[in-house]
Coordinates of C-alpha atoms in Angstrom, one line a residue:
M214 CA -48.4 105.5 50.4
N215 CA -51.6 106.8 50.5
K216 CA -53.8 105.9 46.9
K217 CA -55.9 108.3 47.1
H218 CA -53.0 110.6 46.1
L219 CA -50.9 108.8 43.9
S220 CA -51.5 107.0 41.0
Q221 CA -49.2 105.8 37.6
D222 CA -49.8 106.3 33.8
A223 CA -49.1 103.3 31.6
S224 CA -45.3 103.7 31.7
G225 CA -45.2 103.1 35.0
Y226 CA -44.3 107.4 36.1
V227 CA -46.2 109.5 38.5
T228 CA -48.7 111.9 36.5
P229 CA -48.8 115.5 37.5
Y230 CA -52.4 114.8 39.2
D231 CA -51.0 113.1 42.0
F232 CA -50.0 115.1 45.6
E233 CA -47.1 113.2 46.9
G234 CA -45.6 111.6 43.3
R235 CA -41.9 112.8 42.6
L236 CA -41.9 113.9 38.6
P237 CA -39.7 113.5 36.3
L238 CA -37.3 117.5 36.2
R239 CA -38.8 118.1 32.4
Q240 CA -42.2 117.9 33.6
A241 CA -41.6 119.1 37.0
I242 CA -39.9 122.0 35.9
P243 CA -41.9 123.7 33.5
L244 CA -45.6 122.8 34.8
G245 CA -43.9 124.9 38.4
L246 CA -43.2 127.4 36.2
Q247 CA -47.0 127.5 35.1
H248 CA -48.0 128.5 38.6
V249 CA -44.9 131.1 39.3
L250 CA -46.1 133.2 36.3
A251 CA -49.5 132.8 37.2
M252 CA -48.6 134.7 40.5
F253 CA -44.9 136.1 39.8
V254 CA -46.9 139.8 39.4
G255 CA -49.7 139.4 41.4
N256 CA -46.5 138.8 44.3
L257 CA -44.9 142.1 43.9
T258 CA -47.2 143.9 43.1
P259 CA -49.0 144.6 46.3
I260 CA -45.7 146.0 47.3
L261 CA -45.2 148.8 44.4
I262 CA -48.6 149.7 45.6
I263 CA -48.0 150.1 48.8
T264 CA -44.0 151.4 48.4
S265 CA -45.9 154.0 46.0
A266 CA -48.8 155.4 48.2
C267 CA -46.6 156.0 51.1
A268 CA -43.5 157.8 49.3
A269 CA -46.0 159.8 47.6
A270 CA -46.7 161.2 51.1
G271 CA -42.8 162.0 52.1
D272 CA -39.4 159.7 52.0
A273 CA -39.7 159.2 48.0
A274 CA -35.4 159.3 48.3
E275 CA -36.3 156.6 50.5
F276 CA -38.2 154.4 49.4
A277 CA -36.3 154.1 45.8
A278 CA -33.5 153.7 47.8
I279 CA -35.0 150.2 48.5
Q280 CA -37.9 149.1 46.2
V281 CA -35.3 146.9 44.6
S282 CA -34.3 145.2 47.6
L283 CA -38.4 144.7 49.1
L284 CA -39.4 143.1 45.6
Q285 CA -35.9 140.9 45.5
N286 CA -37.0 139.8 49.3
A287 CA -40.8 139.3 48.3
M288 CA -39.8 136.6 45.8
L289 CA -37.5 134.7 48.9
V290 CA -39.9 135.0 50.7
A291 CA -42.3 133.7 48.8
G292 CA -40.6 130.6 47.9
I293 CA -39.6 129.9 51.3
V294 CA -43.0 130.0 52.9
T295 CA -44.7 127.9 50.3
L296 CA -42.3 125.0 50.4
V297 CA -42.8 125.2 54.0
Q298 CA -46.8 125.1 52.5
L299 CA -46.0 121.6 50.9
Y300 CA -44.1 119.7 53.0
S301 CA -44.8 121.7 56.4
V302 CA -42.5 122.5 59.5
G303 CA -43.7 120.2 62.5
P304 CA -47.7 122.1 63.1
V305 CA -46.5 124.7 60.0
G306 CA -48.0 123.7 56.7
G307 CA -51.0 122.7 55.7
Q308 CA -48.9 119.7 52.8
V309 CA -51.4 121.0 49.9
P310 CA -50.8 122.9 46.8
I311 CA -50.8 126.2 47.8
I312 CA -48.5 129.0 46.6
M313 CA -48.1 131.2 48.4
G314 CA -47.2 135.6 47.7
T315 CA -47.9 138.9 49.3
S316 CA -51.2 139.2 50.2
S317 CA -53.4 141.7 48.1
G318 CA -56.2 141.5 50.5
F319 CA -54.2 143.9 52.9
I320 CA -54.1 146.9 50.2
G321 CA -57.0 148.5 51.8
V322 CA -56.3 148.6 55.2
F323 CA -51.9 149.8 54.7
Q324 CA -53.5 152.5 52.4
S325 CA -55.5 153.7 55.6
V326 CA -52.7 152.9 58.3
N327 CA -50.6 155.5 55.5
I328 CA -52.6 158.0 55.6
L329 CA -53.1 157.9 59.1
M330 CA -50.0 157.6 59.9
G331 CA -48.5 160.0 57.3
G332 CA -47.1 158.6 55.2
G333 CA -43.5 157.9 54.6
I334 CA -41.2 155.5 56.0
A335 CA -42.5 155.7 59.0
S336 CA -45.8 155.0 57.9
Y337 CA -44.2 151.5 56.2
A338 CA -42.4 150.7 59.4
A339 CA -45.8 150.6 61.4
M340 CA -47.0 148.4 58.7
M341 CA -43.9 145.8 59.1
G342 CA -45.3 146.0 62.6
A343 CA -48.4 145.5 62.8
S344 CA -47.5 143.0 60.4
I345 CA -45.8 140.8 62.9
V346 CA -47.9 141.2 65.8
G347 CA -50.8 140.2 63.3
G348 CA -49.6 136.7 61.8
L349 CA -48.8 136.0 64.8
F350 CA -51.7 136.0 66.5
E351 CA -53.2 134.9 63.0
T352 CA -51.3 131.8 64.3
V353 CA -53.4 131.5 67.3
L354 CA -56.7 131.3 65.1
G355 CA -54.6 128.7 63.3
A356 CA -54.0 126.5 66.6
F357 CA -57.7 126.5 67.5
L358 CA -59.4 126.3 64.7
K359 CA -61.4 123.7 64.4
P360 CA -64.2 125.0 67.5
L361 CA -64.0 128.3 65.1
R362 CA -63.9 126.3 61.7
R363 CA -68.6 126.1 62.3
F364 CA -68.1 129.9 62.1
F365 CA -66.4 130.3 58.1
P366 CA -68.4 128.7 56.3
G367 CA -68.5 129.3 52.3
V368 CA -71.3 132.3 52.4
V369 CA -68.7 133.6 54.4
T370 CA -65.8 133.3 53.3
G371 CA -67.0 133.8 49.5
T372 CA -68.7 137.4 50.9
V373 CA -64.8 138.2 52.6
V374 CA -63.3 137.6 49.1
L375 CA -65.9 139.8 46.7
S376 CA -65.3 142.5 49.5
I377 CA -62.0 142.4 49.4
G378 CA -61.9 142.4 44.9
L379 CA -64.6 145.5 45.6
S380 CA -61.9 147.6 47.9
L381 CA -58.8 146.5 45.2
I382 CA -61.0 147.5 42.2
S383 CA -60.8 151.3 42.5
V384 CA -56.5 151.1 43.1
G385 CA -56.3 148.9 39.5
V386 CA -58.5 151.7 38.1
A387 CA -56.2 154.6 39.6
S388 CA -53.0 152.7 38.4
F389 CA -54.9 152.4 34.9
G390 CA -54.3 156.3 34.6
G391 CA -51.0 156.0 35.4
G392 CA -50.8 156.6 39.3
S393 CA -52.8 158.9 40.8
G394 CA -49.6 161.1 42.1
A395 CA -48.4 161.6 38.7
A396 CA -48.5 165.0 36.4
D397 CA -50.2 163.4 33.4
Y398 CA -52.4 160.9 35.7
G399 CA -55.7 160.0 33.7
S400 CA -54.4 161.8 30.0
L401 CA -54.6 159.6 26.5
E402 CA -51.5 157.8 26.2
N403 CA -51.2 156.4 30.0
L404 CA -55.1 155.2 29.4
L405 CA -54.2 153.8 26.1
I406 CA -50.7 151.9 27.4
A407 CA -53.2 150.2 30.0
L408 CA -55.9 149.5 27.4
A409 CA -53.1 147.6 25.4
V410 CA -51.8 145.7 27.9
M411 CA -55.8 144.9 28.7
I412 CA -56.4 143.6 25.5
I413 CA -53.8 141.6 24.7
I414 CA -54.5 139.9 28.2
L415 CA -57.8 139.0 27.3
A416 CA -56.6 137.8 23.7
L417 CA -54.3 135.5 25.0
K418 CA -56.7 134.2 27.7
H419 CA -59.3 133.0 25.5
G420 CA -57.9 132.8 22.6
T421 CA -54.4 130.9 22.8
K422 CA -54.0 127.6 25.4
G423 CA -51.5 126.6 27.5
L424 CA -48.8 128.3 29.5
T425 CA -49.0 130.9 27.5
S426 CA -52.9 131.5 28.6
S427 CA -52.0 130.5 32.4
S428 CA -49.3 133.5 31.5
C429 CA -50.9 135.7 29.6
I430 CA -50.8 138.3 32.6
L431 CA -47.3 138.2 31.9
I432 CA -47.0 138.7 28.6
G433 CA -49.3 141.3 28.5
I434 CA -47.1 143.4 31.2
I435 CA -43.9 142.5 29.2
C436 CA -46.0 143.7 26.1
G437 CA -46.4 147.2 27.7
Y438 CA -42.5 147.0 28.9
I439 CA -42.1 146.8 25.2
I440 CA -44.4 149.7 24.4
C441 CA -43.3 152.3 26.5
G442 CA -39.6 151.3 25.4
L443 CA -41.1 152.5 21.9
L444 CA -43.1 155.2 22.6
P445 CA -39.4 157.9 23.1
F446 CA -39.1 157.2 19.0
F447 CA -42.6 158.8 18.9
L448 CA -43.8 160.9 21.8
S449 CA -41.7 162.9 24.0
P450 CA -40.5 162.0 27.5
T451 CA -41.8 164.6 28.9
G452 CA -44.5 166.9 29.7
V453 CA -45.3 170.6 31.0
T454 CA -48.1 171.8 34.0
A455 CA -50.2 174.2 34.0
E456 CA -47.9 176.9 36.3
G457 CA -45.2 175.5 33.9
V458 CA -43.4 173.4 35.2
E459 CA -41.1 170.4 33.4
Y460 CA -41.9 166.8 34.4
T461 CA -41.4 163.0 33.4
K462 CA -44.9 161.8 31.7
A463 CA -45.7 158.1 34.1
W464 CA -44.9 155.9 31.7
V465 CA -40.9 156.8 30.9
L466 CA -38.8 154.1 31.6
H467 CA -36.6 154.3 33.9
W468 CA -33.2 151.5 33.0
E469 CA -31.0 153.8 34.7
N470 CA -32.3 151.4 38.6
V471 CA -31.7 148.3 36.4
A472 CA -27.9 149.8 35.2
E473 CA -27.0 150.1 38.8
A474 CA -28.7 147.4 40.3
S475 CA -26.2 144.9 41.2
W476 CA -26.6 140.6 39.0
F477 CA -25.9 139.5 42.9
A478 CA -26.9 140.1 46.5
V479 CA -27.9 138.4 50.4
P480 CA -31.2 139.7 50.5
K481 CA -31.5 142.5 53.1
L482 CA -32.7 141.1 56.8
L483 CA -34.9 144.4 58.7
P484 CA -34.2 147.6 55.7
V485 CA -37.0 149.1 57.5
K486 CA -37.2 148.7 61.0
P487 CA -40.1 147.7 62.3
V488 CA -42.7 150.3 65.0
F489 CA -45.1 148.8 66.4
D490 CA -47.6 151.3 66.9
L491 CA -51.6 150.9 67.9
R492 CA -52.9 152.6 65.7
A493 CA -51.9 150.3 62.6
I494 CA -51.9 147.3 65.1
L495 CA -55.7 147.6 65.8
P496 CA -56.8 147.5 62.0
V497 CA -54.4 144.6 60.1
G498 CA -55.0 142.5 63.4
V499 CA -58.6 142.5 61.7
M500 CA -57.2 142.1 58.8
F501 CA -55.8 139.0 59.6
I502 CA -59.2 137.3 60.5
V503 CA -60.6 137.9 57.4
T504 CA -57.3 136.7 55.6
A505 CA -57.5 133.4 57.4
V506 CA -61.2 133.1 56.4
E507 CA -59.8 133.8 52.3
T508 CA -57.3 131.3 53.4
V509 CA -59.5 128.3 54.5
G510 CA -61.2 128.5 51.2
D511 CA -59.0 128.7 49.5
I512 CA -58.0 125.4 51.0
S513 CA -61.3 123.9 50.9
G514 CA -61.3 125.4 46.6
V515 CA -57.7 123.1 45.8
T516 CA -58.9 119.6 47.7
E517 CA -62.2 119.5 46.5
G518 CA -61.2 121.2 42.6
G519 CA -58.0 119.7 42.6
M520 CA -57.9 116.5 44.2
G521 CA -62.3 115.7 44.7
R522 CA -62.1 115.6 48.4
E523 CA -62.9 118.2 51.2
S524 CA -60.3 119.4 52.9
T525 CA -59.2 117.3 56.8
D526 CA -59.3 119.6 59.8
K527 CA -55.2 119.0 60.5
E528 CA -54.7 120.8 56.2
L529 CA -56.7 123.9 57.6
S530 CA -55.1 124.0 60.5
G531 CA -51.1 124.1 59.3
G532 CA -52.2 126.8 56.2
I533 CA -53.4 128.8 58.7
L534 CA -50.5 128.4 61.0
C535 CA -48.1 129.1 57.8
D536 CA -49.8 131.8 56.6
G537 CA -49.9 134.0 60.1
L538 CA -45.8 132.0 60.8
G539 CA -45.1 132.8 57.0
S540 CA -46.8 136.2 57.8
T541 CA -44.0 137.6 60.5
F542 CA -41.4 136.6 58.6
A543 CA -42.6 137.8 55.7
A544 CA -42.2 142.2 58.1
F545 CA -38.4 140.6 59.2
F546 CA -37.3 140.9 55.7
G547 CA -39.6 144.2 54.7
V548 CA -42.3 142.4 53.3
L549 CA -46.1 142.6 53.4
P550 CA -48.1 139.9 54.8
N551 CA -48.1 136.6 53.1
T552 CA -51.1 134.1 52.2
S553 CA -52.1 131.7 49.6
F554 CA -52.6 132.6 46.3
S555 CA -56.5 132.4 44.7
Q556 CA -55.1 132.4 41.7
N557 CA -52.9 129.8 41.6
V558 CA -56.2 128.4 43.3
G559 CA -58.1 128.8 40.2
L560 CA -54.8 127.3 37.9
V561 CA -55.3 124.2 40.7
T562 CA -59.2 123.9 39.9
M563 CA -58.8 124.8 36.3
T564 CA -55.4 122.6 35.2
K565 CA -56.2 118.9 38.1
I566 CA -52.6 119.6 38.8
V567 CA -51.4 119.5 41.9
N568 CA -48.0 117.5 42.1
R569 CA -45.9 119.1 45.3
F570 CA -42.7 117.9 43.9
A571 CA -44.1 120.3 40.4
L572 CA -45.0 123.0 42.8
A573 CA -41.7 122.9 44.7
C574 CA -40.1 123.5 41.3
G575 CA -41.6 126.9 41.1
A576 CA -40.9 127.5 44.9
V577 CA -37.0 127.1 44.7
F578 CA -37.3 129.6 41.4
L579 CA -38.8 132.3 43.3
V580 CA -36.0 131.4 45.9
L581 CA -33.4 132.0 43.1
C582 CA -35.1 134.9 41.7
G583 CA -34.7 136.8 45.3
L584 CA -30.8 136.7 45.1
L585 CA -31.1 138.5 42.0
P586 CA -31.2 142.3 42.5
K587 CA -31.4 143.1 38.4
L588 CA -34.3 141.2 38.3
A589 CA -36.0 143.1 40.9
A590 CA -35.0 146.1 39.6
V591 CA -36.4 145.6 36.8
V592 CA -40.6 145.1 38.2
S593 CA -39.3 148.0 40.5
I594 CA -39.6 150.4 37.5
M595 CA -42.8 149.6 35.6
P596 CA -45.2 152.1 34.9
Q597 CA -48.4 152.3 36.8
S598 CA -50.3 152.4 33.3
V599 CA -48.8 149.1 32.4
L600 CA -49.3 147.5 36.0
G601 CA -53.1 149.2 35.7
G602 CA -53.7 147.6 33.1
A603 CA -53.5 143.9 34.3
A604 CA -54.2 144.7 38.3
V605 CA -57.9 145.7 36.9
I606 CA -57.9 142.2 35.6
M607 CA -56.7 140.7 38.4
F608 CA -58.6 142.9 41.1
S609 CA -61.8 141.8 39.1
S610 CA -60.8 138.5 39.2
I611 CA -61.6 138.2 43.0
V612 CA -64.6 139.5 43.0
M613 CA -65.7 136.9 40.6
S614 CA -63.9 134.1 43.2
G615 CA -66.1 135.4 46.4
I616 CA -69.0 134.7 44.2
Q617 CA -68.0 131.4 43.2
L618 CA -67.8 130.8 47.0
I619 CA -70.9 132.3 47.9
T620 CA -72.9 129.7 44.9
S621 CA -71.0 126.9 45.9
E622 CA -73.7 126.3 48.5
K623 CA -77.3 127.2 48.0
L624 CA -78.8 130.4 47.4
T625 CA -81.2 130.1 50.9
P626 CA -82.8 133.4 51.8
R627 CA -80.8 133.7 55.1
N628 CA -77.8 133.5 52.1
M629 CA -78.9 136.3 51.0
T630 CA -79.7 138.2 53.4
I631 CA -76.2 137.3 55.0
V632 CA -74.2 138.5 51.4
S633 CA -76.1 141.4 50.7
V634 CA -76.5 142.8 54.2
A635 CA -72.8 142.2 55.1
L636 CA -71.9 144.1 51.7
G637 CA -74.3 146.9 51.5
L638 CA -74.6 147.8 55.1
G639 CA -70.6 146.5 55.8
Y640 CA -68.9 147.5 52.6
G641 CA -70.6 150.7 52.4
L642 CA -69.8 152.0 56.4
G643 CA -66.3 151.0 55.5
S644 CA -66.1 152.3 52.1
N645 CA -67.9 155.7 53.4
T646 CA -65.6 157.2 55.9
A647 CA -67.6 160.3 57.1
V648 CA -70.8 158.3 58.3
L649 CA -68.4 156.8 61.4
K650 CA -67.0 160.5 62.7
G651 CA -69.6 160.4 65.8
L652 CA -68.5 157.2 66.8
P653 CA -65.2 156.4 68.8
E654 CA -61.7 157.3 67.2
L655 CA -60.9 152.8 68.0
V656 CA -64.1 151.8 65.7
Q657 CA -62.7 154.9 62.8
L658 CA -60.2 153.3 62.8
I659 CA -60.6 149.6 63.4
F660 CA -64.2 149.9 60.4
G661 CA -62.8 152.7 58.2
G662 CA -61.5 153.8 55.1
S663 CA -61.6 150.3 54.0
G664 CA -65.0 148.2 53.5
I665 CA -62.7 144.8 53.9
V666 CA -63.4 144.7 58.1
P667 CA -67.0 145.4 58.4
A668 CA -67.6 143.5 56.0
A669 CA -66.6 141.0 57.4
F670 CA -67.4 141.5 60.3
V671 CA -71.0 142.0 59.4
A672 CA -70.6 138.7 57.9
I673 CA -69.5 136.1 60.2
L674 CA -72.2 138.0 63.1
L675 CA -75.1 136.9 61.1
N676 CA -74.0 134.2 60.2
V677 CA -74.2 133.0 64.4
L678 CA -77.5 135.3 64.8
L679 CA -79.8 134.2 62.0
P680 CA -81.5 131.3 62.4
K681 CA -80.0 128.2 60.5
D682 CA -82.2 127.1 57.0
Q683 CA -85.0 124.2 58.2
P684 CA -84.0 121.2 55.5
E685 CA -86.8 121.9 53.1
T686 CA -86.4 125.3 52.9
A687 CA -82.8 124.4 51.4
E688 CA -83.8 121.7 49.6
K689 CA -86.7 124.8 48.1
A690 CA -84.4 127.1 47.0

């Protein structure tokens, strides 16, 4: 066995800092659960956001009936795809300490698709069809990664990750106010709930250590549930609109949905039948190129930060193959694309715990959760304000991850130009769709509605076109 990955402590046991060694279960299980706690909420958040957006435009009752099933499937898929990433099946899987889960990077593009398709189940079905095709497209990219790798240095990868974070902050702030579709959106109650959750998370993150600190988001959300559960004793759970219509406030917990959910169920295949629509396939396909770039950055982060070496072409190629096929696999279960989780990359880099068996224990726990609909139902009733208090922090941390990737290389004039123009022109054009109304509809479809795709396109293009820095210029910078 490779000594580079395997060492023992004084007692003869493999340590958590070995990738290939097998830890005792008493050590592996809590270390694996730590990774699950770090990504559990983030794995389900994109589905909550996108299904809520689709339901707001139509078919709300139908979405309510399948949302628990989708959340259940999201946990199952994340566990299975993580195991493939850790151990690999043929060339699929990088055998790197990565946790896989539902990607938040697609939220902006899917929201654009939802608006374009008119909302409802039809929009979600088009997203699933686009995910199937896009996942296969990313698989092809992974197979030919070696000649393409030079197009994705840290400055390009970091710019993409930064634009993803910037595009998501507005989504998090909308949840912070209780959800843009809520009758009491922006109410003092919703804002105070979200603020309380945020304060709790920050206090745990920076005021404690160990498991409490690493699972601060989950604990903060649990506290949010408790706050919302106690509020009906002090405040009315209903309100009246200016037109005199009574409504239920957004922070009310609908425990009846949990009571109706079964304790055990086999996950449903094709809960939403995919529809293949070019209007969704094109922008989502471009986004799969972006997520491949992000995965390159994540795998490079865990190998350099957790294992003290550069990632190999085989690891990068296998990781992207797992991303692509995992996303296609996820779509057959009605789940949004799966990709590497940046928050777990940060956890690996911080703790240096890279043990594959420990992470696999966490993946098995996710699979078990996917068989328990009641657990998925508890998550599905989460008030948007509770989610918003955590989402703003999570999405802002993605911005910081992008900045870290950008600054991992020297900030030469060339690199600064790539970042500034990509964010200014690329992200600016994508965020202000009215600027593109004079261009062909296909261009508006691909680049409009989300700043991620145009920012990535501009960053990659400039990295190819701008002359490389001379060694003395780089050294001076």
